């Protein structure tokens, strides 16, 4: 299982890896951006083998003055390409910043399953921050990743760091889950009966059938009489309905609509 650990410089990525491995495998420093290369480490936990891909963090382009730091940006993005899942580390003291949102956006665009890991929670607790309120704020700012699980840890003390791996295992099972076509169509039928599709250009849109065509992320193709008639809000409703019906909570889902093929349509001969 390949897991990319990404985040802003000094969010504690290497400290988390060191704590999980039980050794000072990566150089740790209070200076942001100390760990400059993407480094792979291997860890066995709970009957699973993890490849942890640590990165130097993604910096604002305007703040990068040296070639080695520019390489760190490319390295972090490539790490996400190589990974099955992503741990997005957020500094509990600093809170969410624009860079965190950029990184989260990259992961979302790539269809990666993400666990948001709020690190340095031991320091945040000293400021009487409440986990529930912090999580609510993160979901509000990262609405496009509102489905992603959030975990609060301290890489320094080791508190709850292995809970993150348990979350990764559970999330990976959902990320690679495949659902039968019959089950998909029953779920779509239930969803449309509970909330009718919209009317577009004077006629009711209809879902004809659907199927899952891909995993990681779970991708569904739905044939409809008028694909353009399914506006964003109804597509979001169907996404949430499928997520709830099949227990895809925490995992990304993609839905694509297409027109029904006309009867008697054949490909032209060469």
CSV table of C-alpha atoms in Angstrom, one decimal:
chain,number,residue,atom,x,y,z
A,1,UNK,CA,0.0,0.0,0.0
A,2,UNK,CA,1.7,3.2,-1.2
A,3,UNK,CA,1.0,6.3,1.0
A,4,UNK,CA,2.3,9.8,0.1
A,5,UNK,CA,2.9,12.1,3.1
A,6,UNK,CA,2.5,15.6,1.9
A,7,UNK,CA,2.0,19.1,3.4
A,8,UNK,CA,3.7,22.4,4.1
A,9,UNK,CA,7.3,22.5,5.2
A,10,UNK,CA,7.6,21.9,8.9
A,11,UNK,CA,4.2,20.4,9.3
A,12,UNK,CA,5.9,17.3,10.8
A,13,UNK,CA,5.9,14.9,7.9
A,14,UNK,CA,9.4,13.4,8.7
A,15,UNK,CA,8.6,13.4,12.4
A,16,UNK,CA,5.5,11.3,11.7
A,17,UNK,CA,7.5,8.9,9.6
A,18,UNK,CA,10.2,8.5,12.2
A,19,UNK,CA,7.6,7.9,14.9
A,20,UNK,CA,5.9,5.2,12.8
A,21,UNK,CA,9.2,3.5,12.0
A,22,UNK,CA,10.5,3.8,15.5
A,23,UNK,CA,13.8,5.3,14.3
A,24,UNK,CA,15.4,8.5,13.3
A,25,UNK,CA,15.2,7.5,9.6
A,26,UNK,CA,14.6,11.1,8.4
A,27,UNK,CA,16.4,14.3,9.4
A,28,UNK,CA,14.2,16.5,11.4
A,29,UNK,CA,14.7,20.2,12.0
A,30,UNK,CA,12.7,23.2,13.1
A,31,UNK,CA,13.7,24.9,9.8
A,32,UNK,CA,11.0,24.5,7.2
A,33,UNK,CA,11.9,22.5,4.2
A,34,UNK,CA,14.8,20.6,5.8
A,35,UNK,CA,14.0,17.2,4.2
A,36,UNK,CA,14.6,18.0,0.6
A,37,UNK,CA,14.0,14.7,-1.2
A,38,UNK,CA,11.1,12.3,-1.5
A,39,UNK,CA,12.2,9.3,0.5
A,40,UNK,CA,10.5,5.9,0.6
A,41,UNK,CA,10.3,3.9,3.8
A,42,UNK,CA,8.7,0.5,4.4
A,43,UNK,CA,6.6,-0.4,7.4
A,44,UNK,CA,4.6,-3.6,8.4
A,45,UNK,CA,1.5,-3.0,10.5
A,46,UNK,CA,-1.6,-5.0,11.1
A,47,UNK,CA,-0.8,-7.5,8.4
A,48,UNK,CA,-0.3,-4.8,5.8
A,49,UNK,CA,2.9,-3.5,4.2
A,50,UNK,CA,3.1,0.2,3.7
A,51,UNK,CA,5.4,2.2,1.5
A,52,UNK,CA,5.6,5.6,3.0
A,53,UNK,CA,6.6,8.3,0.6
A,54,UNK,CA,7.8,11.4,2.5
A,55,UNK,CA,8.3,14.7,0.7
A,56,UNK,CA,9.8,18.0,1.4
A,57,UNK,CA,6.5,19.9,1.2
A,58,UNK,CA,5.0,22.1,-1.5
A,59,UNK,CA,6.0,25.8,-1.3
A,60,UNK,CA,4.6,28.8,-3.0
A,61,UNK,CA,6.4,29.3,-6.3
A,62,UNK,CA,7.3,32.9,-5.5
A,63,UNK,CA,9.1,31.8,-2.3
A,64,UNK,CA,11.3,29.3,-4.1
A,65,UNK,CA,14.7,30.7,-5.0
A,66,UNK,CA,16.9,27.7,-5.3
A,67,UNK,CA,16.8,24.8,-7.8
A,68,UNK,CA,16.8,22.2,-5.0
A,69,UNK,CA,13.6,23.7,-3.5
A,70,UNK,CA,12.0,23.8,-7.0
A,71,UNK,CA,12.8,20.1,-7.2
A,72,UNK,CA,11.0,19.5,-3.9
A,73,UNK,CA,7.7,20.8,-5.4
A,74,UNK,CA,8.0,18.5,-8.3
A,75,UNK,CA,8.9,15.6,-6.0
A,76,UNK,CA,5.8,16.1,-3.8
A,77,UNK,CA,3.5,16.1,-6.8
A,78,UNK,CA,5.1,13.0,-8.3
A,79,UNK,CA,4.8,11.3,-4.9
A,80,UNK,CA,1.0,11.7,-5.1
A,81,UNK,CA,1.1,10.3,-8.6
A,82,UNK,CA,2.9,7.2,-7.2
A,83,UNK,CA,0.6,6.8,-4.2
A,84,UNK,CA,-2.6,5.0,-3.6
A,85,UNK,CA,-3.6,7.2,-0.7
A,86,UNK,CA,-2.4,10.6,0.7
A,87,UNK,CA,-1.8,11.8,4.2
A,88,UNK,CA,-2.2,15.6,4.2
A,89,UNK,CA,-0.4,16.9,7.3
A,90,UNK,CA,-1.7,20.2,8.8
A,91,UNK,CA,0.1,22.1,11.5
A,92,UNK,CA,-2.4,22.4,14.4
A,93,UNK,CA,-0.8,25.6,15.7
A,94,UNK,CA,-0.6,27.3,12.3
A,95,UNK,CA,-4.0,26.1,11.1
A,96,UNK,CA,-5.0,25.8,7.4
A,97,UNK,CA,-3.2,28.0,5.0
A,98,UNK,CA,-3.5,28.6,1.3
A,99,UNK,CA,-0.8,26.1,0.6
A,100,UNK,CA,-2.7,23.4,2.4
A,101,UNK,CA,-5.7,24.1,0.2
A,102,UNK,CA,-3.5,24.0,-2.9
A,103,UNK,CA,-2.1,20.6,-1.9
A,104,UNK,CA,-5.6,19.3,-1.0
A,105,UNK,CA,-6.8,20.5,-4.4
A,106,UNK,CA,-4.0,18.6,-6.2
A,107,UNK,CA,-4.9,15.4,-4.4
A,108,UNK,CA,-8.6,15.8,-5.1
A,109,UNK,CA,-7.9,16.5,-8.8
A,110,UNK,CA,-5.9,13.3,-9.0
A,111,UNK,CA,-8.7,11.3,-7.3
A,112,UNK,CA,-6.7,10.3,-4.3
A,113,UNK,CA,-8.1,9.1,-1.1
A,114,UNK,CA,-7.0,11.5,1.5
A,115,UNK,CA,-6.6,11.5,5.3
A,116,UNK,CA,-6.2,14.9,6.9
A,117,UNK,CA,-3.7,14.5,9.7
A,118,UNK,CA,-3.7,17.4,12.2
A,119,UNK,CA,-0.3,17.2,13.7
A,120,UNK,CA,1.2,18.9,16.8
A,121,UNK,CA,-2.1,18.4,18.6
A,122,UNK,CA,-0.3,18.3,21.9
A,123,UNK,CA,0.6,22.0,21.5
A,124,UNK,CA,-2.8,22.9,20.2
A,125,UNK,CA,-4.5,21.4,23.3
A,126,UNK,CA,-2.5,23.8,25.4
A,127,UNK,CA,-4.5,26.5,23.7
A,128,UNK,CA,-7.8,24.9,24.6
A,129,UNK,CA,-8.6,24.1,20.9
A,130,UNK,CA,-11.5,21.6,20.5
A,131,UNK,CA,-11.0,18.8,17.9
A,132,UNK,CA,-14.6,18.9,16.8
A,133,UNK,CA,-14.5,22.7,16.1
A,134,UNK,CA,-11.1,22.4,14.3
A,135,UNK,CA,-12.5,19.6,12.1
A,136,UNK,CA,-15.6,21.6,11.3
A,137,UNK,CA,-13.4,24.5,10.2
A,138,UNK,CA,-11.3,22.3,8.0
A,139,UNK,CA,-14.3,20.8,6.3
A,140,UNK,CA,-15.7,24.2,5.7
A,141,UNK,CA,-12.5,25.5,4.1
A,142,UNK,CA,-11.9,22.3,2.2
A,143,UNK,CA,-15.5,21.6,1.1
A,144,UNK,CA,-14.3,19.6,-1.9
A,145,UNK,CA,-12.7,17.2,0.6
A,146,UNK,CA,-15.4,17.3,3.2
A,147,UNK,CA,-15.7,13.5,2.9
A,148,UNK,CA,-12.1,12.9,3.9
A,149,UNK,CA,-11.5,11.6,7.5
A,150,UNK,CA,-9.6,13.9,9.9
A,151,UNK,CA,-7.3,12.6,12.6
A,152,UNK,CA,-5.5,14.5,15.4
A,153,UNK,CA,-2.1,13.3,16.4
A,154,UNK,CA,1.2,14.3,17.9
A,155,UNK,CA,4.2,12.9,16.0
A,156,UNK,CA,6.4,14.3,18.9
A,157,UNK,CA,4.7,12.2,21.7
A,158,UNK,CA,3.4,9.4,19.4
A,159,UNK,CA,-0.2,9.9,20.5
A,160,UNK,CA,-2.7,8.4,18.1
A,161,UNK,CA,-0.1,8.1,15.2
A,162,UNK,CA,-1.0,4.4,14.6
A,163,UNK,CA,-4.7,5.3,14.5
A,164,UNK,CA,-3.7,7.0,11.2
A,165,UNK,CA,-2.6,3.7,9.7
A,166,UNK,CA,-5.8,2.0,10.8
A,167,UNK,CA,-7.7,4.7,9.1
A,168,UNK,CA,-5.6,4.2,5.9
A,169,UNK,CA,-6.3,0.5,5.9
A,170,UNK,CA,-10.1,1.0,6.2
A,171,UNK,CA,-10.0,3.8,3.6
A,172,UNK,CA,-8.0,1.7,1.1
A,173,UNK,CA,-10.6,-1.0,1.3
A,174,UNK,CA,-13.2,1.5,0.2
A,175,UNK,CA,-11.0,3.1,-2.4
A,176,UNK,CA,-10.4,-0.2,-4.2
A,177,UNK,CA,-13.9,-1.6,-3.7
A,178,UNK,CA,-15.9,-2.6,-6.8
A,179,UNK,CA,-19.7,-2.8,-6.8
A,180,UNK,CA,-21.8,-5.0,-9.1
A,181,UNK,CA,-23.8,-3.4,-11.8
A,182,UNK,CA,-27.1,-4.8,-10.4
A,183,UNK,CA,-26.3,-3.3,-7.0
A,184,UNK,CA,-25.5,0.1,-8.7
A,185,UNK,CA,-28.8,0.2,-10.5
A,186,UNK,CA,-30.8,-0.7,-7.4
A,187,UNK,CA,-29.0,2.1,-5.5
A,188,UNK,CA,-29.7,4.6,-8.3
A,189,UNK,CA,-33.4,3.5,-8.4
A,190,UNK,CA,-33.7,4.1,-4.6
A,191,UNK,CA,-32.0,7.5,-4.9
A,192,UNK,CA,-34.2,8.7,-7.8
A,193,UNK,CA,-37.4,7.4,-6.0
A,194,UNK,CA,-36.4,9.4,-2.9
A,195,UNK,CA,-35.5,12.5,-4.9
A,196,UNK,CA,-36.7,12.8,-8.4
A,197,UNK,CA,-34.3,14.0,-11.1
A,198,UNK,CA,-34.7,17.6,-12.3
A,199,UNK,CA,-36.8,18.9,-15.1
A,200,UNK,CA,-34.8,20.3,-18.0
A,201,UNK,CA,-36.2,22.1,-21.0
A,202,UNK,CA,-39.7,21.1,-20.1
A,203,UNK,CA,-39.2,17.4,-19.6
A,204,UNK,CA,-38.1,15.2,-16.7
A,205,UNK,CA,-34.6,13.8,-16.9
A,206,UNK,CA,-34.3,10.1,-16.4
A,207,UNK,CA,-31.5,7.7,-15.3
A,208,UNK,CA,-31.6,4.7,-17.5
A,209,UNK,CA,-28.8,2.6,-16.0
A,210,UNK,CA,-25.4,2.9,-14.4
A,211,UNK,CA,-22.2,0.9,-13.7
A,212,UNK,CA,-19.0,1.2,-11.9
A,213,UNK,CA,-16.2,1.3,-14.4
A,214,UNK,CA,-13.1,2.0,-12.3
A,215,UNK,CA,-11.7,1.9,-8.8
A,216,UNK,CA,-9.3,4.3,-7.0
A,217,UNK,CA,-11.3,6.4,-7.2
A,218,UNK,CA,-14.7,4.6,-7.5
A,219,UNK,CA,-16.0,5.9,-10.9
A,220,UNK,CA,-19.5,5.5,-12.1
A,221,UNK,CA,-20.9,6.0,-15.6
A,222,UNK,CA,-24.6,6.8,-15.8
A,223,UNK,CA,-26.6,6.6,-19.0
A,224,UNK,CA,-29.4,9.2,-19.1
A,225,UNK,CA,-32.0,10.6,-21.6
A,226,UNK,CA,-30.6,14.1,-21.1
A,227,UNK,CA,-27.1,14.2,-19.4
A,228,UNK,CA,-27.0,18.0,-19.5
A,229,UNK,CA,-30.1,18.2,-17.5
A,230,UNK,CA,-28.4,16.9,-14.3
A,231,UNK,CA,-27.2,20.0,-12.6
A,232,UNK,CA,-24.4,20.2,-10.1
A,233,UNK,CA,-26.7,19.9,-7.0
A,234,UNK,CA,-28.3,16.7,-8.2
A,235,UNK,CA,-25.0,15.2,-9.2
A,236,UNK,CA,-23.8,15.9,-5.7
A,237,UNK,CA,-26.9,14.3,-4.3
A,238,UNK,CA,-26.3,11.1,-6.3
A,239,UNK,CA,-22.6,11.1,-5.3
A,240,UNK,CA,-23.6,11.3,-1.6
A,241,UNK,CA,-26.4,8.7,-2.1
A,242,UNK,CA,-23.9,6.2,-3.6
A,243,UNK,CA,-21.3,6.9,-1.0
A,244,UNK,CA,-23.8,6.3,1.8
A,245,UNK,CA,-25.5,3.3,0.2
A,246,UNK,CA,-22.2,1.4,-0.5
A,247,UNK,CA,-20.3,2.6,2.6
A,248,UNK,CA,-17.8,4.7,0.6
A,249,UNK,CA,-17.6,7.2,3.4
A,250,UNK,CA,-14.2,8.9,3.5
A,251,UNK,CA,-13.4,7.9,-0.1
A,252,UNK,CA,-13.6,10.0,-3.3
A,253,UNK,CA,-16.3,9.1,-5.9
A,254,UNK,CA,-16.6,10.2,-9.5
A,255,UNK,CA,-19.8,10.3,-11.5
A,256,UNK,CA,-20.0,10.8,-15.3
A,257,UNK,CA,-23.2,11.1,-17.4
A,258,UNK,CA,-23.6,10.0,-21.0
A,259,UNK,CA,-26.4,9.9,-23.5
A,260,UNK,CA,-28.0,6.6,-24.2
A,261,UNK,CA,-26.8,5.0,-27.5
A,262,UNK,CA,-29.5,5.1,-30.2
A,263,UNK,CA,-31.0,1.9,-31.3
A,264,UNK,CA,-29.6,0.5,-34.5
A,265,UNK,CA,-26.5,2.7,-34.2
A,266,UNK,CA,-23.5,1.1,-35.8
A,267,UNK,CA,-20.0,2.1,-36.4
A,268,UNK,CA,-19.3,3.0,-40.0
A,269,UNK,CA,-17.2,0.7,-42.1
A,270,UNK,CA,-13.7,1.7,-43.1
